[in-house]
Amino acid sequence: LVFGLANLLVVCRPSTFRSEFHWDAQPDDLKDGDGNLSPLFCEGTIATKTSYWGSLMLTIMTYLFGFAVTPMWPLSWWLGYYLWFSSMYYQCLAFFPATYNSLYSRTRKKVGLLLGLIIALLVFNAVILMVGWYSFKNYEGYNHYDDTGKKQQIQDYENAGTKNAFVLSFYLFGPFWAIYFLIGMCVAFLYDAYHPAERHNAWIWGWIADVVTLIMLGFSIGIVAQGQRPTGEYPEPFYMRPREADQFIDSSFIVRLWNNINGRLACPLTTLWIFALSTGRGLTASLLRTRFWSETLAPNSYNCFLFHQMIGQWYYAATRNGHWWNWWRYRKTFYWFSPKPCPVEWYEYFILVILVVSFSNIMTNVEPFIGDLLLQLKCLLTGKIDEELEEDTRDSIFGIIEGMTGIEPHLDWGLEEVGLASIGIPIISGLLNKQFTKKDRKVTITAAELVGTRTIAEIIEVVDAAIELADEKGV
């Protein structure tokens, strides 16, 4: 949020604010009528179109509380082009304990019930996507181009703001994304019930994973091989797309909506892929568990998603004499959370990937230290002495378990009694590492160590031993 706000203020200040509001890109966003670079500018939010300070304050509050989704997105600027997904993440964290307990008590070890529930959720997802598509597919855009693909004059633009808002609200509606999280939870319980890796025909899952990998690669290659739409020209039809989503001229937000729906329709395929990969069989699984993928890239995946916008902006400014890639200068021909892609050369993509992964890795390692500093600040503000910052291991573990499951544990209980058997162990392992890692020590508690415990009391012993070892080693 700090980086996103800093990047926003480079562009959007009281001196650059315009009280006019547009749902779509304007001809002078990037260059004026003489072809010269336009000055930096910004416009208000949908809710506060004429107020800079109102837009700024609402943006900060919206992102601080993780509300940058439907129905709250009209209140804010797009502080981070992809920070809205954090709201989805918080949503999943909020309903995880109750959902986990419900699945644990009602479906655990019931293969048929879990399989039926997964199929029902996949069908429900397809129904939602089809209802959305057939409701919106004939919406018209802002009349930026005529039927031949020729650019229209600005006086010929039309206001399709209401239709655009409906499409964006559908895209950013949290519960529609939560379906995939729920499917993932059900798949985890199905795996725990069926134990596919322990069966004599486990090798089949390796073949399934590799075949699905080839299918997804084939689709990806086919899409990329279609090429790029030339700006200002009426293109040849693209295959693998419905007609309504293959129009360059006037319904760009429908084109963008199909891009999203198309990927989400593949949920049955990706669900099968993840289940098959979990057995560890096949060439795909063997590649993905190499140290580069599992230890270098995987821990930084979410940070890469969040920070690639900021790194892209810094890189573009550093390599283009301070020119700033931002939402208003490069906004799409419709209202969306992201602008047009950062206009770098193809070979710079690889440079940016290295920069983003490296920066994300730094942030992953810096996060515990920042958390510790904030804890020290809290101590200073509340008047607590330094020794009081050291939490009791027992209380910390009890808090983590209760936060995950809603169940208040007892020392002599096992993980099964608090709903954290097998499926929950990797999650609690990560939370324990995060809880007890400080700026001067890095605690490492593996899932394998927790599997061997029988009670909460034994988990406390494992954690205490890991803390003692980390204190001896330091960072």
XYZ file of C-alpha atoms in Angstrom:
475
model
C 0.000 0.000 0.000
C 2.878 2.360 0.782
C 4.550 1.729 -2.577
C 1.241 1.999 -4.424
C 0.401 5.292 -2.703
C 3.851 6.731 -3.449
C 3.516 5.825 -7.140
C 0.018 7.300 -7.231
C 1.167 10.619 -5.765
C 3.816 10.980 -8.468
C 0.956 11.359 -10.933
C -2.000 12.509 -8.885
C -1.561 15.671 -6.832
C -3.829 18.692 -6.302
C -1.906 20.515 -9.042
C -2.516 17.731 -11.593
C -6.149 17.022 -10.655
C -8.918 17.558 -13.191
C -12.513 17.846 -12.017
C -13.766 16.261 -15.248
C -14.479 12.524 -15.088
C -14.437 10.044 -17.972
C -15.301 6.357 -18.016
C -13.036 5.781 -20.995
C -9.711 6.884 -22.496
C -9.528 10.276 -24.210
C -7.414 11.201 -27.261
C -5.194 13.599 -25.285
C -4.429 11.278 -22.364
C -0.899 10.593 -23.588
C -0.269 13.138 -26.333
C -1.884 16.444 -27.220
C -3.166 17.476 -30.645
C 0.341 18.451 -31.773
C 1.810 15.079 -30.881
C 3.621 16.348 -27.792
C 3.567 14.475 -24.500
C 0.603 15.562 -22.385
C 1.279 16.718 -18.808
C 0.584 14.349 -15.930
C -3.038 14.409 -14.809
C -5.633 12.507 -12.824
C -9.412 12.546 -12.449
C -11.642 11.857 -9.450
C -13.269 8.606 -8.462
C -16.777 7.693 -9.533
C -18.080 8.612 -6.063
C -16.146 11.909 -5.730
C -15.606 13.087 -9.285
C -14.789 16.699 -8.430
C -12.892 16.281 -5.157
C -9.183 15.439 -5.011
C -9.000 15.092 -1.245
C -12.242 13.150 -1.086
C -10.937 10.723 -3.701
C -7.578 10.364 -1.939
C -9.002 9.786 1.548
C -11.596 7.282 0.315
C -8.885 5.448 -1.655
C -6.633 5.112 1.389
C -9.493 3.927 3.611
C -10.788 1.487 0.989
C -7.417 -0.219 0.597
C -6.535 -0.152 4.282
C -9.662 -2.169 5.039
C -9.434 -4.355 1.927
C -12.695 -3.193 0.315
C -11.503 -2.545 -3.260
C -14.123 -4.883 -4.746
C -17.835 -4.884 -5.500
C -19.692 -2.867 -4.284
C -17.007 -0.530 -2.878
C -14.730 -0.063 -5.919
C -16.454 3.175 -7.105
C -15.153 4.887 -3.951
C -11.476 4.638 -4.815
C -8.750 5.117 -7.374
C -6.883 2.004 -8.463
C -4.074 2.461 -5.957
C -2.602 -0.849 -7.074
C -3.798 -2.396 -10.300
C -3.955 -5.848 -8.672
C -4.227 -5.035 -4.965
C -7.985 -5.624 -5.245
C -7.221 -9.351 -5.124
C -6.055 -8.929 -1.533
C -9.726 -8.298 -0.727
C -10.523 -11.734 -2.129
C -7.724 -13.171 -0.003
C -9.108 -11.558 3.177
C -12.549 -12.901 2.311
C -11.209 -16.444 2.094
C -9.381 -16.059 5.405
C -12.608 -14.853 7.012
C -14.764 -17.827 6.098
C -12.016 -20.488 6.186
C -12.396 -21.575 9.858
C -16.171 -22.101 9.726
C -16.025 -23.752 6.302
C -13.150 -26.016 7.309
C -14.967 -27.145 10.451
C -18.138 -27.809 8.478
C -16.298 -29.899 5.898
C -14.357 -31.703 8.609
C -17.451 -32.682 10.593
C -19.704 -33.553 7.646
C -17.583 -34.768 4.749
C -14.279 -36.124 6.088
C -13.415 -39.556 4.620
C -16.607 -39.524 2.507
C -15.271 -39.846 -1.026
C -18.649 -39.962 -2.765
C -20.038 -36.948 -0.933
C -16.917 -34.881 -1.565
C -16.836 -35.816 -5.243
C -20.491 -34.843 -5.604
C -19.881 -31.551 -3.824
C -16.939 -30.719 -6.093
C -18.963 -31.507 -9.223
C -21.853 -29.382 -7.934
C -19.518 -26.429 -7.312
C -17.971 -26.772 -10.768
C -21.430 -26.786 -12.355
C -22.449 -23.781 -10.235
C -19.335 -21.937 -11.391
C -20.152 -22.675 -15.041
C -23.739 -21.465 -14.561
C -22.552 -18.182 -13.007
C -20.123 -17.580 -15.857
C -22.683 -18.360 -18.552
C -25.325 -16.151 -16.930
C -22.780 -13.345 -16.781
C -21.689 -13.859 -20.380
C -25.157 -14.028 -21.918
C -26.301 -11.056 -19.830
C -23.478 -8.797 -20.978
C -22.217 -10.091 -24.339
C -24.298 -7.704 -26.477
C -23.367 -4.561 -24.532
C -21.997 -1.778 -26.715
C -18.935 0.244 -25.811
C -18.004 3.914 -26.088
C -18.037 4.247 -29.908
C -14.295 4.910 -30.161
C -14.185 3.225 -33.605
C -16.609 2.968 -36.502
C -17.578 -0.280 -38.223
C -14.451 -0.233 -40.384
C -12.078 0.202 -37.455
C -11.483 3.921 -38.130
C -10.926 6.102 -35.060
C -13.926 8.330 -34.237
C -13.786 11.976 -33.253
C -14.150 12.672 -29.545
C -17.540 14.328 -30.071
C -18.814 10.982 -31.373
C -17.914 9.095 -28.181
C -20.857 7.702 -26.243
C -21.296 7.095 -22.526
C -21.575 3.380 -21.754
C -20.673 3.892 -18.102
C -23.618 1.984 -16.622
C -22.969 -1.100 -18.752
C -19.239 -0.865 -18.026
C -20.005 -0.682 -14.290
C -22.156 -3.823 -14.463
C -19.378 -5.779 -16.179
C -16.684 -4.581 -13.762
C -18.930 -5.304 -10.762
C -19.446 -8.856 -12.005
C -15.687 -9.268 -12.385
C -14.917 -7.913 -8.894
C -17.709 -9.708 -6.999
C -15.896 -11.585 -4.238
C -18.193 -14.600 -3.701
C -17.810 -15.608 -7.362
C -14.057 -15.936 -6.781
C -14.520 -17.658 -3.427
C -16.005 -20.650 -5.254
C -12.506 -21.653 -6.391
C -11.171 -21.483 -2.848
C -14.045 -23.678 -1.676
C -13.392 -26.152 -4.500
C -9.753 -26.280 -3.406
C -10.763 -27.072 0.169
C -13.033 -29.874 -1.011
C -10.265 -31.281 -3.212
C -7.920 -31.310 -0.206
C -10.464 -33.307 1.816
C -11.006 -35.632 -1.161
C -7.272 -36.252 -1.376
C -7.164 -36.997 2.354
C -10.071 -39.428 1.992
C -8.913 -41.219 -1.149
C -5.092 -41.220 -0.680
C -4.379 -41.553 -4.443
C -0.587 -41.581 -3.977
C -0.796 -44.689 -1.782
C -2.699 -46.843 -4.258
C -1.175 -49.410 -6.589
C -2.332 -47.437 -9.646
C -0.879 -44.111 -8.442
C 1.195 -43.898 -11.649
C -2.027 -43.083 -13.560
C -2.192 -39.703 -11.853
C 1.221 -38.832 -13.226
C -0.033 -39.480 -16.752
C -3.161 -37.421 -16.091
C -1.122 -34.494 -14.780
C 1.203 -34.550 -17.789
C -1.654 -34.813 -20.304
C -3.444 -31.859 -18.701
C -0.175 -29.921 -18.798
C 0.099 -30.562 -22.537
C -3.524 -29.519 -23.086
C -2.995 -26.228 -21.253
C 0.247 -25.574 -23.114
C -1.509 -26.307 -26.403
C -4.279 -23.815 -25.665
C -1.759 -21.204 -24.572
C 0.336 -21.616 -27.706
C -2.785 -21.438 -29.856
C -3.888 -18.185 -28.236
C -0.453 -16.565 -28.458
C -0.006 -17.719 -32.066
C -2.993 -15.604 -33.090
C -0.771 -12.562 -32.738
C -1.664 -9.072 -31.588
C -4.469 -6.813 -32.691
C -2.998 -3.892 -34.697
C -4.189 -0.579 -33.270
C -6.307 1.405 -35.684
C -6.839 -1.469 -38.077
C -9.792 -3.798 -38.435
C -8.301 -7.245 -37.755
C -9.018 -10.630 -39.177
C -11.278 -12.731 -36.907
C -9.525 -14.583 -34.122
C -10.341 -18.235 -33.657
C -11.096 -19.707 -30.209
C -13.246 -16.681 -29.371
C -16.999 -16.000 -29.715
C -17.960 -13.260 -32.141
C -18.996 -10.825 -29.401
C -15.541 -11.115 -27.813
C -13.725 -10.672 -31.107
C -14.557 -7.043 -31.794
C -11.786 -4.491 -31.737
C -14.007 -1.567 -32.550
C -16.562 -0.931 -29.836
C -17.019 -3.440 -27.024
C -13.611 -3.758 -25.445
C -14.915 -4.485 -21.961
C -16.785 -7.482 -23.391
C -13.524 -8.658 -24.961
C -11.872 -8.290 -21.552
C -14.754 -10.074 -19.805
C -14.415 -13.065 -22.129
C -10.691 -13.259 -21.417
C -11.590 -13.762 -17.770
C -14.543 -16.098 -18.272
C -12.560 -18.237 -20.701
C -9.910 -18.918 -18.074
C -12.448 -19.584 -15.320
C -14.319 -22.078 -17.496
C -11.161 -24.196 -17.367
C -11.665 -24.751 -13.633
C -12.550 -28.475 -14.019
C -9.298 -29.007 -15.919
C -7.122 -27.125 -13.438
C -8.854 -28.847 -10.494
C -8.028 -32.254 -11.965
C -4.469 -31.058 -12.665
C -3.835 -29.936 -9.085
C -5.281 -33.161 -7.652
C -3.097 -35.249 -9.965
C 0.016 -33.189 -9.246
C -0.485 -33.694 -5.518
C 0.459 -37.356 -5.900
C 3.960 -36.302 -6.929
C 3.859 -38.580 -9.981
C 4.708 -37.616 -13.546
C 7.164 -35.374 -15.337
C 5.296 -32.155 -14.482
C 5.414 -32.885 -10.750
C 9.092 -33.791 -10.901
C 9.863 -30.466 -12.608
C 7.754 -28.405 -10.225
C 9.378 -29.857 -7.121
C 12.892 -28.858 -8.162
C 14.486 -26.322 -5.852
C 14.200 -23.474 -8.392
C 10.433 -23.850 -8.686
C 9.556 -24.903 -5.145
C 12.039 -22.868 -3.098
C 12.935 -19.881 -5.286
C 9.783 -19.031 -7.225
C 6.913 -20.527 -5.215
C 7.423 -18.602 -1.927
C 7.450 -15.331 -3.875
C 4.462 -15.958 -6.143
C 1.936 -13.753 -4.331
C 4.424 -10.923 -3.847
C 5.224 -11.083 -7.576
C 1.535 -10.672 -8.281
C 1.264 -7.649 -5.967
C 4.521 -5.856 -6.816
C 4.934 -6.315 -10.559
C 3.012 -3.100 -11.218
C 5.271 -1.003 -8.968
C 8.464 -2.548 -10.343
C 7.189 -1.991 -13.887
C 6.563 1.687 -13.158
C 9.986 2.204 -11.592
C 11.741 0.369 -14.416
C 9.885 2.295 -17.109
C 10.701 5.639 -15.487
C 14.359 4.648 -15.037
C 14.771 3.588 -18.675
C 12.583 6.274 -20.348
C 13.977 9.509 -18.901
C 11.456 9.647 -16.080
C 8.377 8.939 -18.213
C 5.750 7.447 -15.933
C 3.550 4.527 -16.965
C 0.334 5.187 -15.039
C -3.377 4.481 -15.024
C -4.598 7.760 -16.585
C -2.074 8.215 -19.388
C -2.457 4.595 -20.456
C -6.044 3.855 -19.448
C -8.059 1.491 -21.555
C -10.926 2.476 -23.842
C -13.197 1.385 -20.986
C -13.120 1.722 -17.188
C -11.042 -1.046 -15.629
C -8.745 -1.661 -12.674
C -5.636 -1.888 -14.881
C -4.369 0.311 -17.732
C -2.841 -0.815 -21.000
C 0.248 -3.028 -20.557
C 3.573 -1.397 -19.773
C 4.910 -0.628 -23.291
C 8.365 -2.208 -23.113
C 10.216 -4.219 -25.748
C 9.781 -7.994 -25.732
C 13.300 -8.671 -24.480
C 12.754 -6.368 -21.489
C 10.151 -8.811 -20.222
C 12.920 -11.110 -19.003
C 14.670 -8.231 -17.232
C 11.432 -7.308 -15.501
C 10.809 -10.912 -14.425
C 14.223 -11.034 -12.757
C 13.660 -7.662 -11.065
C 10.171 -8.573 -9.835
C 11.208 -11.967 -8.439
C 14.275 -10.463 -6.768
C 12.292 -7.627 -5.200
C 9.543 -10.026 -4.097
C 12.136 -12.252 -2.453
C 13.523 -9.263 -0.568
C 10.036 -8.322 0.628
C 9.320 -11.912 1.705
C 12.426 -11.870 3.898
C 11.965 -8.315 5.139
C 8.344 -8.824 6.220
C 9.153 -10.508 9.592
C 11.528 -7.676 10.495
C 8.928 -5.043 9.647
C 6.387 -6.939 11.743
C 8.808 -6.969 14.641
C 9.463 -3.243 14.302
C 5.726 -2.575 14.338
C 5.453 -4.690 17.468
C 8.229 -2.618 19.056
C 6.352 0.550 18.085
C 3.190 -0.837 19.646
C 5.169 -1.502 22.812
C 6.431 2.073 22.835
C 2.971 3.550 22.308
C 1.256 1.339 24.874
C 3.990 1.660 27.462
C 4.792 -2.053 27.652
C 8.326 -3.030 28.544
C 10.430 -4.974 26.068
C 10.180 -8.277 27.931
C 6.412 -8.222 27.578
C 6.762 -8.548 23.812
C 7.870 -12.160 24.163
C 4.677 -14.112 23.806
C 4.208 -17.373 25.613
C 4.534 -20.247 23.135
C 1.441 -21.953 24.458
C -0.739 -18.846 24.165
C 0.545 -18.119 20.647
C -0.166 -21.648 19.415
C -3.589 -21.661 21.048
C -4.351 -18.346 19.345
C -3.290 -19.668 15.924
C -5.379 -22.826 16.273
C -8.421 -20.967 17.529
C -8.061 -18.396 14.751
C -7.987 -21.150 12.122
C -10.741 -23.361 13.447
C -12.768 -21.393 15.967
C -12.116 -24.164 18.493
C -10.452 -23.452 21.847
C -7.875 -26.256 22.191
C -6.524 -28.129 25.221
C -2.971 -29.326 25.799
C -3.879 -33.015 25.707
C -5.904 -32.761 22.491
C -4.577 -34.072 19.193
C -4.703 -32.213 15.879
C -7.691 -34.261 14.768
C -9.712 -33.035 17.733
C -9.224 -29.418 16.657
C -9.833 -30.150 12.965
C -6.227 -29.788 11.805
C -5.260 -33.336 10.901
C -3.141 -33.855 7.748
C -4.886 -31.190 5.652
C -4.265 -28.365 8.093
C -0.672 -29.235 8.983
C 1.042 -27.329 6.116
C -1.058 -24.274 6.945
C -0.305 -24.293 10.655
C 3.370 -24.918 9.891
C 3.535 -21.729 7.830
C 1.672 -19.723 10.465
C 3.974 -20.935 13.234
C 7.058 -19.959 11.231
C 5.638 -16.520 10.605
C 4.557 -16.044 14.222
C 7.878 -16.910 15.844
C 10.346 -15.530 13.277
C 11.794 -12.244 14.510
C 14.321 -9.759 13.134
C 17.206 -11.539 14.869
C 16.110 -15.136 14.257
C 14.480 -17.255 11.591
C 12.371 -20.108 12.928
C 11.837 -23.129 10.680
C 9.147 -25.639 11.637
C 8.384 -28.219 8.960
C 5.149 -30.071 8.352
C 7.075 -33.345 8.803
C 7.944 -32.344 12.376
C 4.301 -31.628 13.180
C 3.069 -34.886 11.660
C 4.980 -36.805 14.308
C 3.223 -35.058 17.197
C 0.230 -36.542 18.998
C -0.957 -33.629 21.165
C -0.876 -29.854 21.314
C 1.623 -30.169 24.168
C 4.032 -31.993 21.834
C 3.606 -29.274 19.207
C 4.634 -26.742 21.845
C 7.771 -28.796 22.511
C 8.600 -28.840 18.771
C 8.118 -25.075 18.527
C 10.218 -24.387 21.635
C 13.015 -26.556 20.228
C 12.873 -24.725 16.891
C 12.988 -21.348 18.657
C 15.961 -22.450 20.755
C 17.788 -23.656 17.659
C 17.044 -20.382 15.819
C 18.289 -18.339 18.788
C 21.555 -20.248 18.744
C 22.061 -19.798 15.008
C 20.736 -16.258 14.629
C 19.927 -15.002 11.165
